[in-house]
């Protein structure tokens, strides 16, 4: 897939890439850490698919929101364990969070967006509007 030819159809990819400061934050000052999941974006004739690598999470750990044409995928997980023995208490806790946002093109049918999570991969299917789908080649008769 060539981004040079398809930037008009995949502007949300460029938003995410160009707004990233590769040294620990984004252009708007939002810090990102090592736990920010990798994202793949695929385009077919009928849809776009965002795949986000997030192993170790479960479906309920994700929050997917659509506000205007901005799709935001986020997660916040807090874990705490306590072990008490005769003369000591061990308490451990962990916290991990991320947030990724994508500006969707006008060609996405926002009513029929679907998401699934399987084997550590969150997939968000963004179907294209009928008028945006690639139409098959046809012969036009001259009258």
PDB file of C-alpha atoms in Angstrom:
ATOM      1  CA  UNK A   1       0.000   0.000   0.000  1.00  0.00           C
ATOM      2  CA  UNK A   2       1.420   3.371  -0.968  1.00  0.00           C
ATOM      3  CA  UNK A   3       0.657   6.212   1.421  1.00  0.00           C
ATOM      4  CA  UNK A   4       1.693   8.750  -1.190  1.00  0.00           C
ATOM      5  CA  UNK A   5      -1.193   7.836  -3.462  1.00  0.00           C
ATOM      6  CA  UNK A   6      -3.735   7.208  -0.689  1.00  0.00           C
ATOM      7  CA  UNK A   7      -3.231  10.052   1.773  1.00  0.00           C
ATOM      8  CA  UNK A   8      -6.632  11.440   0.803  1.00  0.00           C
ATOM      9  CA  UNK A   9      -8.212   8.125   1.874  1.00  0.00           C
ATOM     10  CA  UNK A  10      -6.105   7.492   4.994  1.00  0.00           C
ATOM     11  CA  UNK A  11      -5.664  10.872   6.707  1.00  0.00           C
ATOM     12  CA  UNK A  12      -6.136   9.418  10.187  1.00  0.00           C
ATOM     13  CA  UNK A  13      -2.916   7.409   9.845  1.00  0.00           C
ATOM     14  CA  UNK A  14      -0.954  10.553   9.172  1.00  0.00           C
ATOM     15  CA  UNK A  15      -2.608  12.357  12.107  1.00  0.00           C
ATOM     16  CA  UNK A  16      -1.356   9.667  14.461  1.00  0.00           C
ATOM     17  CA  UNK A  17       2.139   9.447  12.966  1.00  0.00           C
ATOM     18  CA  UNK A  18       2.776  13.170  12.475  1.00  0.00           C
ATOM     19  CA  UNK A  19       1.493  14.150  15.922  1.00  0.00           C
ATOM     20  CA  UNK A  20       3.964  11.872  17.688  1.00  0.00           C
ATOM     21  CA  UNK A  21       7.105  13.206  19.320  1.00  0.00           C
ATOM     22  CA  UNK A  22       9.383  10.165  19.069  1.00  0.00           C
ATOM     23  CA  UNK A  23      11.122  11.153  22.323  1.00  0.00           C
ATOM     24  CA  UNK A  24       8.328  10.492  24.804  1.00  0.00           C
ATOM     25  CA  UNK A  25       5.272  12.587  24.021  1.00  0.00           C
ATOM     26  CA  UNK A  26       2.964  14.021  21.405  1.00  0.00           C
ATOM     27  CA  UNK A  27       2.842  17.470  19.867  1.00  0.00           C
ATOM     28  CA  UNK A  28       0.062  18.431  22.292  1.00  0.00           C
ATOM     29  CA  UNK A  29       2.216  17.512  25.312  1.00  0.00           C
ATOM     30  CA  UNK A  30       0.480  14.211  26.134  1.00  0.00           C
ATOM     31  CA  UNK A  31       3.077  11.765  27.443  1.00  0.00           C
ATOM     32  CA  UNK A  32       3.194   8.264  26.072  1.00  0.00           C
ATOM     33  CA  UNK A  33       5.084   5.406  27.645  1.00  0.00           C
ATOM     34  CA  UNK A  34       6.520   2.100  26.678  1.00  0.00           C
ATOM     35  CA  UNK A  35       3.102   0.533  27.194  1.00  0.00           C
ATOM     36  CA  UNK A  36       1.552   2.401  24.266  1.00  0.00           C
ATOM     37  CA  UNK A  37       0.418  -0.419  21.986  1.00  0.00           C
ATOM     38  CA  UNK A  38       1.482  -0.723  18.379  1.00  0.00           C
ATOM     39  CA  UNK A  39      -1.215  -0.125  15.755  1.00  0.00           C
ATOM     40  CA  UNK A  40      -1.672  -1.432  12.218  1.00  0.00           C
ATOM     41  CA  UNK A  41      -4.166   0.128   9.816  1.00  0.00           C
ATOM     42  CA  UNK A  42      -5.395  -1.846   6.825  1.00  0.00           C
ATOM     43  CA  UNK A  43      -7.563  -0.661   3.964  1.00  0.00           C
ATOM     44  CA  UNK A  44      -9.634  -2.799   1.631  1.00  0.00           C
ATOM     45  CA  UNK A  45     -12.248  -1.864  -0.952  1.00  0.00           C
ATOM     46  CA  UNK A  46     -15.002  -2.083   1.677  1.00  0.00           C
ATOM     47  CA  UNK A  47     -13.460  -0.967   4.964  1.00  0.00           C
ATOM     48  CA  UNK A  48     -10.551   0.117   7.128  1.00  0.00           C
ATOM     49  CA  UNK A  49      -9.375  -2.080  10.000  1.00  0.00           C
ATOM     50  CA  UNK A  50      -7.385  -0.797  12.970  1.00  0.00           C
ATOM     51  CA  UNK A  51      -5.485  -3.546  14.782  1.00  0.00           C
ATOM     52  CA  UNK A  52      -4.054  -2.709  18.182  1.00  0.00           C
ATOM     53  CA  UNK A  53      -1.651  -5.105  19.944  1.00  0.00           C
ATOM     54  CA  UNK A  54      -2.647  -5.358  23.616  1.00  0.00           C
ATOM     55  CA  UNK A  55      -1.813  -8.818  25.002  1.00  0.00           C
ATOM     56  CA  UNK A  56      -2.777  -9.624  28.571  1.00  0.00           C
ATOM     57  CA  UNK A  57      -5.908  -7.481  28.583  1.00  0.00           C
ATOM     58  CA  UNK A  58      -9.540  -8.574  28.430  1.00  0.00           C
ATOM     59  CA  UNK A  59     -12.468  -6.995  26.553  1.00  0.00           C
ATOM     60  CA  UNK A  60     -13.699  -5.087  29.582  1.00  0.00           C
ATOM     61  CA  UNK A  61     -10.306  -3.323  29.900  1.00  0.00           C
ATOM     62  CA  UNK A  62     -10.923  -1.320  26.698  1.00  0.00           C
ATOM     63  CA  UNK A  63     -12.924   1.838  26.155  1.00  0.00           C
ATOM     64  CA  UNK A  64     -13.695   2.826  22.554  1.00  0.00           C
ATOM     65  CA  UNK A  65     -15.361   6.197  21.981  1.00  0.00           C
ATOM     66  CA  UNK A  66     -16.406   8.134  18.904  1.00  0.00           C
ATOM     67  CA  UNK A  67     -16.692  11.913  19.273  1.00  0.00           C
ATOM     68  CA  UNK A  68     -17.465  13.666  16.005  1.00  0.00           C
ATOM     69  CA  UNK A  69     -14.985  11.999  13.613  1.00  0.00           C
ATOM     70  CA  UNK A  70     -12.380  11.166  16.274  1.00  0.00           C
ATOM     71  CA  UNK A  71     -12.148   7.531  17.360  1.00  0.00           C
ATOM     72  CA  UNK A  72     -10.379   7.071  20.705  1.00  0.00           C
ATOM     73  CA  UNK A  73      -9.229   3.701  22.036  1.00  0.00           C
ATOM     74  CA  UNK A  74      -8.101   3.676  25.653  1.00  0.00           C
ATOM     75  CA  UNK A  75      -7.442   1.346  28.551  1.00  0.00           C
ATOM     76  CA  UNK A  76      -6.701   1.742  32.245  1.00  0.00           C
ATOM     77  CA  UNK A  77      -5.819  -1.276  34.367  1.00  0.00           C
ATOM     78  CA  UNK A  78      -4.970  -1.258  38.066  1.00  0.00           C
ATOM     79  CA  UNK A  79      -3.804  -4.436  39.814  1.00  0.00           C
ATOM     80  CA  UNK A  80      -3.106  -4.893  43.489  1.00  0.00           C
ATOM     81  CA  UNK A  81      -2.074  -7.956  45.503  1.00  0.00           C
ATOM     82  CA  UNK A  82      -1.502  -8.318  49.219  1.00  0.00           C
ATOM     83  CA  UNK A  83       0.219 -11.216  50.963  1.00  0.00           C
ATOM     84  CA  UNK A  84       0.254 -11.383  54.750  1.00  0.00           C
ATOM     85  CA  UNK A  85       2.480 -13.826  56.647  1.00  0.00           C
ATOM     86  CA  UNK A  86       3.423 -14.207  60.292  1.00  0.00           C
ATOM     87  CA  UNK A  87       5.682 -11.185  60.625  1.00  0.00           C
ATOM     88  CA  UNK A  88       5.406  -9.280  57.350  1.00  0.00           C
ATOM     89  CA  UNK A  89       2.990  -7.943  54.774  1.00  0.00           C
ATOM     90  CA  UNK A  90       3.873  -7.700  51.107  1.00  0.00           C
ATOM     91  CA  UNK A  91       1.761  -5.425  48.974  1.00  0.00           C
ATOM     92  CA  UNK A  92       2.313  -5.001  45.244  1.00  0.00           C
ATOM     93  CA  UNK A  93       0.420  -2.904  42.775  1.00  0.00           C
ATOM     94  CA  UNK A  94       0.626  -2.034  39.127  1.00  0.00           C
ATOM     95  CA  UNK A  95      -0.956   0.484  36.830  1.00  0.00           C
ATOM     96  CA  UNK A  96      -1.013   0.697  33.079  1.00  0.00           C
ATOM     97  CA  UNK A  97      -2.918   2.995  30.761  1.00  0.00           C
ATOM     98  CA  UNK A  98      -2.882   4.175  27.171  1.00  0.00           C
ATOM     99  CA  UNK A  99      -4.949   6.295  24.829  1.00  0.00           C
ATOM    100  CA  UNK A 100      -4.784   6.362  21.018  1.00  0.00           C
ATOM    101  CA  UNK A 101      -6.923   8.689  18.895  1.00  0.00           C
ATOM    102  CA  UNK A 102      -7.600   8.630  15.159  1.00  0.00           C
ATOM    103  CA  UNK A 103      -9.346  11.221  13.008  1.00  0.00           C
ATOM    104  CA  UNK A 104     -11.648   9.251  10.714  1.00  0.00           C
ATOM    105  CA  UNK A 105     -12.131  10.204   7.071  1.00  0.00           C
ATOM    106  CA  UNK A 106     -15.574  11.252   5.799  1.00  0.00           C
ATOM    107  CA  UNK A 107     -15.799   7.962   3.927  1.00  0.00           C
ATOM    108  CA  UNK A 108     -16.333   5.892   7.125  1.00  0.00           C
ATOM    109  CA  UNK A 109     -19.868   4.760   7.966  1.00  0.00           C
ATOM    110  CA  UNK A 110     -19.735   5.611  11.684  1.00  0.00           C
ATOM    111  CA  UNK A 111     -23.032   3.833  12.449  1.00  0.00           C
ATOM    112  CA  UNK A 112     -21.699   0.341  11.666  1.00  0.00           C
ATOM    113  CA  UNK A 113     -18.286   0.383  13.401  1.00  0.00           C
ATOM    114  CA  UNK A 114     -17.504  -2.991  15.012  1.00  0.00           C
ATOM    115  CA  UNK A 115     -14.804  -4.074  17.479  1.00  0.00           C
ATOM    116  CA  UNK A 116     -13.502  -7.472  18.580  1.00  0.00           C
ATOM    117  CA  UNK A 117     -10.675  -8.736  20.796  1.00  0.00           C
ATOM    118  CA  UNK A 118      -8.946 -12.057  20.141  1.00  0.00           C
ATOM    119  CA  UNK A 119      -5.512 -13.444  21.085  1.00  0.00           C
ATOM    120  CA  UNK A 120      -4.167 -10.089  22.291  1.00  0.00           C
ATOM    121  CA  UNK A 121      -5.301  -8.100  19.236  1.00  0.00           C
ATOM    122  CA  UNK A 122      -8.095  -5.525  19.379  1.00  0.00           C
ATOM    123  CA  UNK A 123      -9.615  -5.096  15.889  1.00  0.00           C
ATOM    124  CA  UNK A 124     -11.842  -2.153  15.029  1.00  0.00           C
ATOM    125  CA  UNK A 125     -13.618  -2.470  11.681  1.00  0.00           C
ATOM    126  CA  UNK A 126     -14.536   0.838  10.052  1.00  0.00           C
ATOM    127  CA  UNK A 127     -16.846   0.144   7.100  1.00  0.00           C
ATOM    128  CA  UNK A 128     -16.845   2.558   4.193  1.00  0.00           C
ATOM    129  CA  UNK A 129     -19.981   4.355   3.066  1.00  0.00           C
ATOM    130  CA  UNK A 130     -21.485   2.826  -0.084  1.00  0.00           C
ATOM    131  CA  UNK A 131     -20.533   5.834  -2.209  1.00  0.00           C
ATOM    132  CA  UNK A 132     -16.906   5.584  -1.039  1.00  0.00           C
ATOM    133  CA  UNK A 133     -16.426   1.935  -1.990  1.00  0.00           C
ATOM    134  CA  UNK A 134     -14.468   1.130  -5.116  1.00  0.00           C
ATOM    135  CA  UNK A 135     -16.944   0.486  -7.887  1.00  0.00           C
ATOM    136  CA  UNK A 136     -16.368  -2.323 -10.363  1.00  0.00           C
ATOM    137  CA  UNK A 137     -15.316  -1.487 -13.872  1.00  0.00           C
ATOM    138  CA  UNK A 138     -18.266  -1.128 -16.227  1.00  0.00           C
ATOM    139  CA  UNK A 139     -18.851  -0.369 -19.867  1.00  0.00           C
ATOM    140  CA  UNK A 140     -20.753   2.831 -20.668  1.00  0.00           C
ATOM    141  CA  UNK A 141     -22.684   2.771 -23.871  1.00  0.00           C
ATOM    142  CA  UNK A 142     -22.676   5.783 -26.164  1.00  0.00           C
ATOM    143  CA  UNK A 143     -26.126   6.925 -27.272  1.00  0.00           C
TER     144      UNK A 143
END
